[in-house]
Tab-separated table of C-alpha atoms in Angstrom:
chain	number	residue	atom	x	y	z
A	1	UNK	CA	25.168	-19.204	-14.876
A	2	UNK	CA	23.715	-22.145	-13.017
A	3	UNK	CA	20.018	-21.466	-12.397
A	4	UNK	CA	19.504	-24.553	-10.276
A	5	UNK	CA	18.357	-23.486	-6.803
A	6	UNK	CA	20.758	-24.278	-4.023
A	7	UNK	CA	20.127	-24.727	-0.342
A	8	UNK	CA	21.605	-21.649	1.320
A	9	UNK	CA	24.277	-21.851	3.917
A	10	UNK	CA	23.360	-20.620	7.394
A	11	UNK	CA	23.239	-16.852	7.604
A	12	UNK	CA	23.392	-14.558	10.604
A	13	UNK	CA	19.983	-12.949	11.099
A	14	UNK	CA	18.942	-10.371	13.663
A	15	UNK	CA	17.226	-12.435	16.350
A	16	UNK	CA	16.445	-9.832	19.001
A	17	UNK	CA	15.844	-6.113	19.371
A	18	UNK	CA	19.043	-4.105	19.594
A	19	UNK	CA	20.316	-0.640	18.736
A	20	UNK	CA	21.219	-1.894	15.287
A	21	UNK	CA	17.701	-3.218	14.681
A	22	UNK	CA	16.159	0.036	15.910
A	23	UNK	CA	18.383	1.847	13.397
A	24	UNK	CA	17.220	-0.500	10.626
A	25	UNK	CA	13.605	0.106	11.585
A	26	UNK	CA	14.129	3.878	11.419
A	27	UNK	CA	15.797	3.679	7.990
A	28	UNK	CA	13.129	1.390	6.505
A	29	UNK	CA	10.390	3.586	7.941
A	30	UNK	CA	12.068	6.613	6.346
A	31	UNK	CA	11.891	4.820	3.006
A	32	UNK	CA	8.151	4.292	3.506
A	33	UNK	CA	7.640	7.915	4.575
A	34	UNK	CA	8.924	8.845	1.145
A	35	UNK	CA	5.983	7.045	-0.460
A	36	UNK	CA	3.530	9.151	1.548
A	37	UNK	CA	5.373	12.398	0.850
A	38	UNK	CA	5.941	11.693	-2.847
A	39	UNK	CA	2.321	10.777	-3.489
A	40	UNK	CA	0.531	13.013	-0.994
A	41	UNK	CA	2.459	16.266	-0.555
A	42	UNK	CA	1.878	17.663	-4.074
A	43	UNK	CA	-1.850	17.579	-3.355
A	44	UNK	CA	-1.278	20.319	-0.768
A	45	UNK	CA	-0.428	22.654	-3.672
A	46	UNK	CA	-2.887	21.327	-6.245
A	47	UNK	CA	-4.496	24.741	-6.987
A	48	UNK	CA	-1.080	26.290	-7.671
A	49	UNK	CA	-0.142	23.384	-9.952
A	50	UNK	CA	-3.366	23.739	-11.919
A	51	UNK	CA	-2.691	27.445	-12.343
A	52	UNK	CA	0.951	26.910	-13.336
A	53	UNK	CA	0.096	24.369	-16.050
A	54	UNK	CA	-3.155	26.066	-17.048
A	55	UNK	CA	-5.178	22.865	-16.720
A	56	UNK	CA	-8.394	21.813	-15.031
A	57	UNK	CA	-7.420	18.122	-14.939
A	58	UNK	CA	-6.965	17.976	-11.178
A	59	UNK	CA	-7.856	14.276	-11.160
A	60	UNK	CA	-4.843	13.339	-13.293
A	61	UNK	CA	-2.490	15.510	-11.241
A	62	UNK	CA	-3.868	13.888	-8.092
A	63	UNK	CA	-3.927	10.228	-9.104
A	64	UNK	CA	-0.987	10.001	-11.503
A	65	UNK	CA	1.658	8.860	-9.000
A	66	UNK	CA	-0.566	6.209	-7.415
A	67	UNK	CA	-1.517	4.834	-10.835
A	68	UNK	CA	2.138	4.809	-11.868
A	69	UNK	CA	2.847	2.862	-8.688
A	70	UNK	CA	0.497	0.124	-9.883
A	71	UNK	CA	2.471	-0.065	-13.129
A	72	UNK	CA	5.866	-0.129	-11.396
A	73	UNK	CA	4.916	-2.691	-8.750
A	74	UNK	CA	5.076	-6.016	-10.678
A	75	UNK	CA	8.428	-5.176	-12.268
A	76	UNK	CA	10.064	-3.938	-9.064
A	77	UNK	CA	8.614	-6.763	-6.983
A	78	UNK	CA	10.079	-9.451	-9.220
A	79	UNK	CA	13.345	-7.516	-9.555
A	80	UNK	CA	13.705	-7.484	-5.773
A	81	UNK	CA	13.505	-11.283	-5.706
A	82	UNK	CA	16.094	-11.727	-8.464
A	83	UNK	CA	18.566	-8.869	-7.888
A	84	UNK	CA	18.190	-8.336	-4.141
A	85	UNK	CA	15.798	-6.345	-1.992
A	86	UNK	CA	18.244	-3.666	-0.842
A	87	UNK	CA	19.571	-3.006	-4.341
A	88	UNK	CA	16.053	-2.715	-5.768
A	89	UNK	CA	14.956	-0.471	-2.895
A	90	UNK	CA	17.869	1.901	-3.561
A	91	UNK	CA	16.971	2.024	-7.278
A	92	UNK	CA	13.344	2.686	-6.348
A	93	UNK	CA	14.303	5.596	-4.096
A	94	UNK	CA	16.582	7.089	-6.754
A	95	UNK	CA	13.771	6.865	-9.327
A	96	UNK	CA	11.507	8.729	-6.924
A	97	UNK	CA	14.224	11.336	-6.356
A	98	UNK	CA	14.636	11.853	-10.098
A	99	UNK	CA	10.871	12.125	-10.496
A	100	UNK	CA	10.645	14.823	-7.845
A	101	UNK	CA	13.337	16.846	-9.597
A	102	UNK	CA	11.546	16.479	-12.947
A	103	UNK	CA	8.311	17.714	-11.340
A	104	UNK	CA	10.182	20.661	-9.839
A	105	UNK	CA	11.599	21.769	-13.188
A	106	UNK	CA	8.737	20.693	-15.477
A	107	UNK	CA	7.783	23.516	-17.891
A	108	UNK	CA	4.524	21.856	-18.938
A	109	UNK	CA	1.962	19.383	-17.650
A	110	UNK	CA	3.198	16.495	-19.804
A	111	UNK	CA	6.719	16.601	-18.422
A	112	UNK	CA	5.203	17.013	-14.958
A	113	UNK	CA	3.269	13.767	-15.462
A	114	UNK	CA	6.529	12.064	-16.495
A	115	UNK	CA	7.970	13.165	-13.160
A	116	UNK	CA	4.921	11.859	-11.309
A	117	UNK	CA	5.333	8.556	-13.152
A	118	UNK	CA	8.888	8.276	-11.817
A	119	UNK	CA	7.757	9.346	-8.344
A	120	UNK	CA	5.193	6.542	-8.431
A	121	UNK	CA	8.059	4.082	-7.996
A	122	UNK	CA	8.003	5.131	-4.334
A	123	UNK	CA	4.839	3.041	-4.011
A	124	UNK	CA	7.078	-0.042	-4.247
A	125	UNK	CA	9.155	1.019	-1.240
A	126	UNK	CA	6.492	-0.304	1.119
A	127	UNK	CA	6.456	-3.904	-0.045
A	128	UNK	CA	10.198	-4.049	-0.702
A	129	UNK	CA	10.916	-2.996	2.893
A	130	UNK	CA	8.535	-5.739	4.049
A	131	UNK	CA	10.311	-8.407	2.006
A	132	UNK	CA	13.712	-7.102	3.118
A	133	UNK	CA	12.690	-7.176	6.786
A	134	UNK	CA	11.567	-10.789	6.401
A	135	UNK	CA	15.028	-11.814	5.194
A	136	UNK	CA	17.369	-9.919	7.485
A	137	UNK	CA	15.645	-10.952	10.732
A	138	UNK	CA	14.371	-14.168	12.219
A	139	UNK	CA	10.617	-14.665	11.634
A	140	UNK	CA	9.506	-13.573	15.106
A	141	UNK	CA	11.526	-10.351	15.041
A	142	UNK	CA	10.739	-9.732	11.374
A	143	UNK	CA	6.980	-9.754	11.968
A	144	UNK	CA	7.297	-7.069	14.620
A	145	UNK	CA	9.573	-5.059	12.330
A	146	UNK	CA	7.043	-5.339	9.487
A	147	UNK	CA	4.367	-3.954	11.805
A	148	UNK	CA	6.553	-0.938	12.531
A	149	UNK	CA	7.680	-0.133	8.993
A	150	UNK	CA	4.227	-0.537	7.422
A	151	UNK	CA	2.424	1.637	9.949
A	152	UNK	CA	5.038	4.027	11.339
A	153	UNK	CA	4.930	6.244	8.270
A	154	UNK	CA	1.238	6.981	8.932
A	155	UNK	CA	2.273	9.441	11.596
A	156	UNK	CA	3.286	11.633	8.650
A	157	UNK	CA	-0.412	12.101	7.987
A	158	UNK	CA	-0.698	13.829	11.345
A	159	UNK	CA	2.341	16.122	11.236
A	160	UNK	CA	2.885	16.674	7.503
A	161	UNK	CA	0.508	19.648	7.095
A	162	UNK	CA	2.089	21.423	10.067
A	163	UNK	CA	5.616	20.834	8.716
A	164	UNK	CA	4.987	21.485	5.032
A	165	UNK	CA	2.794	24.581	5.206
A	166	UNK	CA	5.561	26.851	6.625
A	167	UNK	CA	7.987	25.482	3.999
A	168	UNK	CA	5.495	26.231	1.216
A	169	UNK	CA	4.847	29.734	2.597
A	170	UNK	CA	8.560	30.589	2.667
A	171	UNK	CA	9.917	28.818	-0.418
A	172	UNK	CA	6.870	28.471	-2.664
A	173	UNK	CA	4.692	25.591	-3.742
A	174	UNK	CA	7.448	23.838	-5.715
A	175	UNK	CA	9.343	23.272	-2.475
A	176	UNK	CA	7.272	20.126	-1.900
A	177	UNK	CA	9.241	18.480	-4.701
A	178	UNK	CA	12.555	19.629	-3.275
A	179	UNK	CA	11.611	18.077	0.077
A	180	UNK	CA	10.560	14.849	-1.648
A	181	UNK	CA	13.846	14.704	-3.598
A	182	UNK	CA	15.944	15.316	-0.470
A	183	UNK	CA	14.034	12.669	1.471
A	184	UNK	CA	14.483	10.166	-1.358
A	185	UNK	CA	18.213	10.854	-1.631
A	186	UNK	CA	18.677	10.598	2.133
A	187	UNK	CA	16.690	7.374	2.305
A	188	UNK	CA	18.664	5.843	-0.585
A	189	UNK	CA	21.974	6.752	1.081
A	190	UNK	CA	20.871	5.345	4.462
A	191	UNK	CA	19.532	2.117	2.959
A	192	UNK	CA	22.715	1.576	0.938
A	193	UNK	CA	24.987	2.381	3.895
A	194	UNK	CA	23.185	0.828	6.848
A	195	UNK	CA	20.900	-1.994	5.702
A	196	UNK	CA	22.309	-5.413	4.735
A	197	UNK	CA	21.381	-7.029	1.447
A	198	UNK	CA	18.825	-9.830	1.464
A	199	UNK	CA	20.740	-13.124	1.752
A	200	UNK	CA	18.398	-15.144	-0.496
A	201	UNK	CA	17.510	-14.506	-4.118
A	202	UNK	CA	15.495	-16.239	-6.766
A	203	UNK	CA	16.910	-17.336	-10.073
A	204	UNK	CA	16.023	-16.917	-13.716
A	205	UNK	CA	15.004	-13.983	-15.835
A	206	UNK	CA	12.431	-11.222	-15.449
A	207	UNK	CA	9.397	-11.351	-17.718
A	208	UNK	CA	9.445	-7.660	-18.667
A	209	UNK	CA	6.609	-8.061	-21.150
A	210	UNK	CA	4.410	-9.691	-18.543
A	211	UNK	CA	5.292	-6.974	-16.015
A	212	UNK	CA	4.289	-4.232	-18.451
A	213	UNK	CA	1.017	-5.975	-19.325
A	214	UNK	CA	0.105	-6.599	-15.675
A	215	UNK	CA	1.173	-3.175	-14.447
A	216	UNK	CA	-0.347	-1.350	-17.399
A	217	UNK	CA	-3.618	-3.244	-17.091
A	218	UNK	CA	-3.888	-2.593	-13.372
A	219	UNK	CA	-2.987	1.073	-13.832
A	220	UNK	CA	-5.599	1.540	-16.562
A	221	UNK	CA	-8.377	-0.133	-14.563
A	222	UNK	CA	-7.503	1.854	-11.441
A	223	UNK	CA	-7.391	5.040	-13.517
A	224	UNK	CA	-10.899	4.349	-14.806
A	225	UNK	CA	-12.189	3.773	-11.264
A	226	UNK	CA	-10.363	6.836	-9.899
A	227	UNK	CA	-11.028	9.346	-12.668
A	228	UNK	CA	-14.292	8.223	-14.225
A	229	UNK	CA	-16.504	10.318	-11.944
A	230	UNK	CA	-14.603	13.482	-12.916
A	231	UNK	CA	-14.063	12.791	-16.602
A	232	UNK	CA	-17.227	10.849	-17.390
A	233	UNK	CA	-17.695	7.083	-17.085
A	234	UNK	CA	-18.910	6.729	-20.671
A	235	UNK	CA	-16.620	9.298	-22.266
A	236	UNK	CA	-14.567	8.017	-25.184
A	237	UNK	CA	-11.288	8.384	-23.313
A	238	UNK	CA	-12.462	6.566	-20.203
A	239	UNK	CA	-14.084	3.711	-22.117
A	240	UNK	CA	-10.935	3.309	-24.200
A	241	UNK	CA	-8.863	3.250	-21.007
A	242	UNK	CA	-11.056	0.561	-19.441
A	243	UNK	CA	-11.040	-1.624	-22.568
A	244	UNK	CA	-7.277	-1.276	-22.933
A	245	UNK	CA	-6.757	-2.190	-19.273
A	246	UNK	CA	-8.997	-5.241	-19.498
A	247	UNK	CA	-7.267	-6.357	-22.695
A	248	UNK	CA	-3.819	-5.961	-21.100
A	249	UNK	CA	-4.855	-8.031	-18.064
A	250	UNK	CA	-6.331	-10.738	-20.288
A	251	UNK	CA	-3.146	-10.843	-22.372
A	252	UNK	CA	-1.063	-11.077	-19.208
A	253	UNK	CA	-3.168	-13.969	-17.877
A	254	UNK	CA	-2.646	-15.883	-21.134
A	255	UNK	CA	1.070	-15.099	-21.174
A	256	UNK	CA	1.490	-16.165	-17.537
A	257	UNK	CA	0.303	-19.670	-18.443
A	258	UNK	CA	2.701	-20.022	-21.361
A	259	UNK	CA	6.034	-18.696	-20.122
A	260	UNK	CA	8.246	-20.675	-17.780
A	261	UNK	CA	8.865	-17.838	-15.335
A	262	UNK	CA	5.920	-15.394	-15.356
A	263	UNK	CA	6.089	-12.163	-13.404
A	264	UNK	CA	3.420	-13.632	-11.103
A	265	UNK	CA	3.008	-17.392	-11.280
A	266	UNK	CA	-0.735	-17.894	-10.863
A	267	UNK	CA	-0.243	-21.639	-10.595
A	268	UNK	CA	2.099	-21.244	-7.624
A	269	UNK	CA	-0.218	-19.066	-5.509
A	270	UNK	CA	-1.078	-21.129	-2.470
A	271	UNK	CA	-4.463	-21.268	-0.775
A	272	UNK	CA	-3.297	-19.175	2.237
A	273	UNK	CA	-2.007	-16.436	-0.080
A	274	UNK	CA	-5.257	-16.354	-2.070
A	275	UNK	CA	-7.365	-16.229	1.101
A	276	UNK	CA	-5.174	-13.444	2.469
A	277	UNK	CA	-5.545	-11.390	-0.712
A	278	UNK	CA	-9.330	-11.873	-0.642
A	279	UNK	CA	-9.556	-10.705	2.974
A	280	UNK	CA	-7.330	-7.705	2.242
A	281	UNK	CA	-9.201	-6.446	-0.814
A	282	UNK	CA	-12.470	-6.429	1.147
A	283	UNK	CA	-11.042	-4.969	4.366
A	284	UNK	CA	-8.967	-2.306	2.592
A	285	UNK	CA	-12.011	-1.181	0.650
A	286	UNK	CA	-13.954	-0.856	3.860
A	287	UNK	CA	-11.535	1.174	5.953
A	288	UNK	CA	-10.482	3.444	3.076
A	289	UNK	CA	-14.083	4.206	2.203
A	290	UNK	CA	-14.770	5.004	5.869
A	291	UNK	CA	-11.905	7.517	5.876
A	292	UNK	CA	-13.535	9.194	2.893
A	293	UNK	CA	-16.907	9.285	4.644
A	294	UNK	CA	-15.541	10.899	7.805
A	295	UNK	CA	-14.038	13.766	5.816
A	296	UNK	CA	-17.417	14.319	4.140
A	297	UNK	CA	-19.523	14.117	7.300
A	298	UNK	CA	-17.163	16.473	9.140
A	299	UNK	CA	-18.044	19.272	6.715
A	300	UNK	CA	-21.810	18.992	7.196
A	301	UNK	CA	-23.207	21.356	9.871
A	302	UNK	CA	-25.248	19.524	12.481
A	303	UNK	CA	-27.934	22.226	12.325
A	304	UNK	CA	-28.591	21.595	8.630
A	305	UNK	CA	-31.282	19.125	9.657
A	306	UNK	CA	-30.097	16.186	7.554
A	307	UNK	CA	-29.938	13.719	10.424
A	308	UNK	CA	-26.149	13.683	10.474
A	309	UNK	CA	-23.263	16.160	10.528
A	310	UNK	CA	-20.323	17.041	12.748
A	311	UNK	CA	-19.642	20.727	12.060
A	312	UNK	CA	-18.487	23.157	9.400
A	313	UNK	CA	-15.145	21.524	8.718
A	314	UNK	CA	-13.366	22.263	11.990
A	315	UNK	CA	-13.553	18.582	12.889
A	316	UNK	CA	-11.808	17.387	9.705
A	317	UNK	CA	-8.272	17.672	11.128
A	318	UNK	CA	-9.132	15.706	14.274
A	319	UNK	CA	-11.155	13.092	12.426
A	320	UNK	CA	-8.349	12.465	9.930
A	321	UNK	CA	-5.573	12.563	12.529
A	322	UNK	CA	-7.232	9.963	14.793
A	323	UNK	CA	-7.111	7.143	12.194
A	324	UNK	CA	-3.445	7.870	11.408
A	325	UNK	CA	-2.528	7.527	15.066
A	326	UNK	CA	-4.628	4.360	15.207
A	327	UNK	CA	-2.787	2.886	12.226
A	328	UNK	CA	0.550	3.253	14.020
A	329	UNK	CA	-0.827	1.617	17.164
A	330	UNK	CA	-2.595	-1.174	15.278
A	331	UNK	CA	0.306	-2.032	12.991
A	332	UNK	CA	2.865	-2.069	15.792
A	333	UNK	CA	0.716	-4.233	18.082
A	334	UNK	CA	-0.227	-6.607	15.248
A	335	UNK	CA	3.438	-7.130	14.365
A	336	UNK	CA	4.279	-7.902	17.977
A	337	UNK	CA	1.369	-10.333	18.292
A	338	UNK	CA	2.217	-11.999	14.980
A	339	UNK	CA	5.684	-12.826	16.262
A	340	UNK	CA	4.149	-14.733	19.155
A	341	UNK	CA	0.896	-16.188	17.858
A	342	UNK	CA	1.270	-15.962	14.081
A	343	UNK	CA	-0.203	-13.293	11.779
A	344	UNK	CA	-3.628	-14.913	11.242
A	345	UNK	CA	-5.124	-14.069	14.705
A	346	UNK	CA	-4.247	-10.338	14.574
A	347	UNK	CA	-5.609	-10.177	11.013
A	348	UNK	CA	-8.918	-11.639	12.199
A	349	UNK	CA	-8.909	-9.375	15.268
A	350	UNK	CA	-8.275	-6.292	13.134
A	351	UNK	CA	-11.126	-7.151	10.765
A	352	UNK	CA	-13.518	-7.818	13.661
A	353	UNK	CA	-12.546	-4.534	15.342
A	354	UNK	CA	-13.016	-2.688	12.060
A	355	UNK	CA	-16.485	-4.166	11.602
A	356	UNK	CA	-17.560	-3.151	15.123
A	357	UNK	CA	-16.191	0.394	14.754
A	358	UNK	CA	-17.795	0.798	11.330
A	359	UNK	CA	-21.275	-0.215	12.476
A	360	UNK	CA	-20.875	2.064	15.513
A	361	UNK	CA	-20.514	4.937	13.025
A	362	UNK	CA	-24.239	4.580	12.292
A	363	UNK	CA	-24.603	6.613	15.480
A	364	UNK	CA	-21.244	8.387	15.200
A	365	UNK	CA	-22.180	10.351	12.076
A	366	UNK	CA	-24.006	12.804	14.326
A	367	UNK	CA	-21.949	12.556	17.559
A	368	UNK	CA	-18.440	14.014	17.278
A	369	UNK	CA	-16.775	12.202	20.249
A	370	UNK	CA	-18.129	8.861	19.047
A	371	UNK	CA	-17.026	9.601	15.479
A	372	UNK	CA	-13.477	10.363	16.667
A	373	UNK	CA	-13.380	7.150	18.703
A	374	UNK	CA	-14.703	5.107	15.784
A	375	UNK	CA	-12.180	6.720	13.427
A	376	UNK	CA	-9.325	5.858	15.773
A	377	UNK	CA	-10.527	2.247	16.068
A	378	UNK	CA	-10.891	1.931	12.300
A	379	UNK	CA	-7.301	3.189	12.093
A	380	UNK	CA	-6.167	0.536	14.578
A	381	UNK	CA	-7.952	-2.064	12.447
A	382	UNK	CA	-6.332	-0.721	9.257
A	383	UNK	CA	-2.839	-0.883	10.779
A	384	UNK	CA	-3.405	-4.415	12.057
A	385	UNK	CA	-4.862	-5.586	8.741
A	386	UNK	CA	-2.029	-4.132	6.664
A	387	UNK	CA	0.799	-5.469	8.840
A	388	UNK	CA	-0.837	-8.881	9.300
A	389	UNK	CA	-1.639	-9.158	5.608
A	390	UNK	CA	1.988	-8.619	4.625
A	391	UNK	CA	3.209	-10.996	7.346
A	392	UNK	CA	0.706	-13.710	6.499
A	393	UNK	CA	1.199	-13.627	2.729
A	394	UNK	CA	5.010	-13.575	2.895
A	395	UNK	CA	5.040	-16.316	5.551
A	396	UNK	CA	3.200	-18.603	3.138
A	397	UNK	CA	5.829	-18.166	0.421
A	398	UNK	CA	9.383	-19.311	-0.040
A	399	UNK	CA	11.828	-16.437	0.576
A	400	UNK	CA	12.866	-16.160	-3.079
A	401	UNK	CA	9.247	-15.222	-3.925
A	402	UNK	CA	8.484	-12.970	-0.958
A	403	UNK	CA	9.149	-9.739	-2.844
A	404	UNK	CA	6.657	-10.669	-5.561
A	405	UNK	CA	4.072	-11.712	-2.973
A	406	UNK	CA	4.502	-8.532	-0.938
A	407	UNK	CA	4.005	-6.596	-4.176
A	408	UNK	CA	0.736	-8.447	-4.753
A	409	UNK	CA	-0.428	-7.430	-1.285
A	410	UNK	CA	0.283	-3.755	-2.027
A	411	UNK	CA	-1.575	-3.894	-5.328
A	412	UNK	CA	-4.565	-5.646	-3.756
A	413	UNK	CA	-4.725	-3.048	-0.959
A	414	UNK	CA	-4.707	-0.258	-3.547
A	415	UNK	CA	-7.287	-2.039	-5.687
A	416	UNK	CA	-9.703	-2.498	-2.796
A	417	UNK	CA	-9.221	1.087	-1.678
A	418	UNK	CA	-9.926	2.602	-5.098
A	419	UNK	CA	-12.841	0.380	-6.131
A	420	UNK	CA	-14.839	0.497	-2.920
A	421	UNK	CA	-14.122	4.149	-2.227
A	422	UNK	CA	-15.553	4.863	-5.671
A	423	UNK	CA	-18.583	2.679	-4.865
A	424	UNK	CA	-19.191	4.616	-1.656
A	425	UNK	CA	-18.919	7.911	-3.491
A	426	UNK	CA	-21.530	6.746	-5.977
A	427	UNK	CA	-23.876	5.868	-3.106
A	428	UNK	CA	-23.590	9.425	-1.783
A	429	UNK	CA	-24.099	10.920	-5.240
A	430	UNK	CA	-27.206	8.832	-5.807
A	431	UNK	CA	-28.788	10.090	-2.585
A	432	UNK	CA	-28.257	13.850	-2.876
A	433	UNK	CA	-30.591	16.061	-0.874
A	434	UNK	CA	-31.758	19.557	-1.726
A	435	UNK	CA	-29.366	21.032	0.857
A	436	UNK	CA	-25.843	22.201	0.092
A	437	UNK	CA	-22.686	22.686	2.151
A	438	UNK	CA	-18.991	23.532	1.772
A	439	UNK	CA	-19.316	26.208	-0.873
A	440	UNK	CA	-22.481	24.940	-2.488
A	441	UNK	CA	-21.589	21.255	-2.844
A	442	UNK	CA	-24.677	19.015	-2.614
A	443	UNK	CA	-25.098	17.029	0.571
A	444	UNK	CA	-26.344	13.460	0.728
A	445	UNK	CA	-29.413	12.403	2.664
A	446	UNK	CA	-29.108	10.535	5.958
A	447	UNK	CA	-30.288	7.422	4.129
A	448	UNK	CA	-27.324	7.682	1.770
A	449	UNK	CA	-24.875	8.066	4.642
A	450	UNK	CA	-26.348	5.104	6.508
A	451	UNK	CA	-26.236	2.980	3.335
A	452	UNK	CA	-22.581	3.961	2.908
A	453	UNK	CA	-21.724	2.887	6.465
A	454	UNK	CA	-23.700	-0.336	6.060
A	455	UNK	CA	-21.827	-1.124	2.827
A	456	UNK	CA	-18.467	-0.651	4.559
A	457	UNK	CA	-19.606	-2.785	7.498
A	458	UNK	CA	-20.765	-5.594	5.205
A	459	UNK	CA	-17.367	-5.575	3.479
A	460	UNK	CA	-15.701	-6.087	6.850
A	461	UNK	CA	-18.116	-8.923	7.668
A	462	UNK	CA	-17.360	-10.597	4.332
A	463	UNK	CA	-13.630	-10.253	5.033
A	464	UNK	CA	-14.155	-12.185	8.276
A	465	UNK	CA	-14.880	-15.372	6.306
A	466	UNK	CA	-11.428	-15.845	4.700
A	467	UNK	CA	-9.797	-14.505	7.886
A	468	UNK	CA	-11.518	-17.207	9.973
A	469	UNK	CA	-10.411	-19.853	7.481
A	470	UNK	CA	-6.832	-18.626	7.784
A	471	UNK	CA	-6.977	-18.578	11.587
A	472	UNK	CA	-8.410	-22.111	11.745
A	473	UNK	CA	-5.962	-23.587	9.249
A	474	UNK	CA	-2.784	-21.636	9.744
A	475	UNK	CA	0.060	-22.260	7.292
A	476	UNK	CA	3.186	-23.902	8.594
A	477	UNK	CA	5.475	-21.573	10.493
A	478	UNK	CA	8.277	-20.276	8.294
A	479	UNK	CA	11.618	-21.965	8.662
A	480	UNK	CA	14.515	-19.618	9.210
A	481	UNK	CA	16.931	-19.284	6.281
A	482	UNK	CA	19.671	-21.842	6.572
A	483	UNK	CA	17.594	-24.402	8.434
A	484	UNK	CA	17.780	-27.913	6.942
A	485	UNK	CA	14.788	-29.060	4.923
A	486	UNK	CA	13.024	-32.212	5.982
A	487	UNK	CA	13.530	-35.025	3.459
A	488	UNK	CA	10.817	-35.607	0.900
A	489	UNK	CA	9.256	-32.152	1.144
A	490	UNK	CA	9.372	-29.404	-1.434
A	491	UNK	CA	9.278	-25.663	-0.918
A	492	UNK	CA	5.633	-25.665	-1.889
A	493	UNK	CA	4.884	-28.137	0.909
A	494	UNK	CA	6.687	-26.095	3.523
A	495	UNK	CA	5.965	-22.388	3.070
A	496	UNK	CA	8.770	-20.111	4.067
A	497	UNK	CA	11.643	-22.503	3.468
A	498	UNK	CA	14.398	-20.970	1.360
A	499	UNK	CA	15.263	-22.639	-1.910
A	500	UNK	CA	17.007	-19.794	-3.715
A	501	UNK	CA	20.705	-19.223	-3.830
A	502	UNK	CA	22.544	-17.419	-1.082
A	503	UNK	CA	24.394	-14.242	-2.013
A	504	UNK	CA	27.056	-12.422	-0.149
């Protein structure tokens, strides 16, 4: 096989909104809905799962799929660049389907965790749909489509409890896995039947060893950050996990400098991509930690006299629904704006809006209408940041590397969410008051809550710095696949120009 990159022939890309493009958007959004259902729905039946498997390790049952997603991501991201985005997306959905069926039939907790590991592949659906959208549409249309497919699935967070609870009541708690398997199978069939394959692919081999080291290291570090508070930060198992994760990441970094085609080429990461990843890790940590805070504050009665509180839990549904609606609005609008002005301005606007809404929560922690408004605005910011981050990072890369780059964005978003959410939780734990709520759980002092909000606000402010740099020095607009390259310029000089081979 000739691995020399060839300039692709012109390909027909979707250049305007049509019934066919609306159908594509619906199918790709369905694939992303699977990720939410596969990872989130089993948590609706967590007590029944703990009873079935006679275990008290709720943290592992809860976080296993997300951690498996971190392990799957590097391998699937690179595979999508080499073998095609649609083909890899179908494989990803079938893995998730198989995982759901394993979870359904699992006779013990260990086989259940194997199923959750397979379900974790659904995490990759998000960034593969982004990379696929970028290659089957012209840049302007693709950016709007990315905004839709990355944020549209958030509406599941609003309606899922209302849809799943009757199913669970009638068919039992294991029905969540049947639903997840059916959704995965339907999504795989629709993607295979209705979505075209990406016309541009990279060349070469896949560094499986590097993928396992990177994914395993990330998964271990995220597991330590996610589970340490429940299992003990200094327990032998957690310390071993952290050391193993750090060692795997160090080994991957050394390997990436020695092999010709590493799973992620650190030397090829451009300045715009690095700045985008820095802005995303800070912003994601901020808005995810704020979602955690709102669920805590909503359970504190206002008459407890702590200086904050929004009720006895009745406000939780509204406070968590508002951000999900905001994410859909923010992601859709950011995609539309990115197609006209580039993705850097909506990224900066989303971060600025998130900072303003977060600092407004200093007053909103004791005023329910203001808290709902702030939660909705933080959701708008989250949707805009996610969609713009994917658009900006993939725009700065050649198409044959867009799958890998989109995978990096997903991992960075997860990393920021886990690390800074943990940091916020530690702030609340360190400022416990003598009062209790929600079945005897200790409540934090007002000082702890205000410190938490201030921390999240500072993260947003820090994220403004790389976002401003990106807005002031925007990368070159991506050239549509098939456009001739200007003489004397390489793919690295002109981000977005295709250099991979065209496939039918």
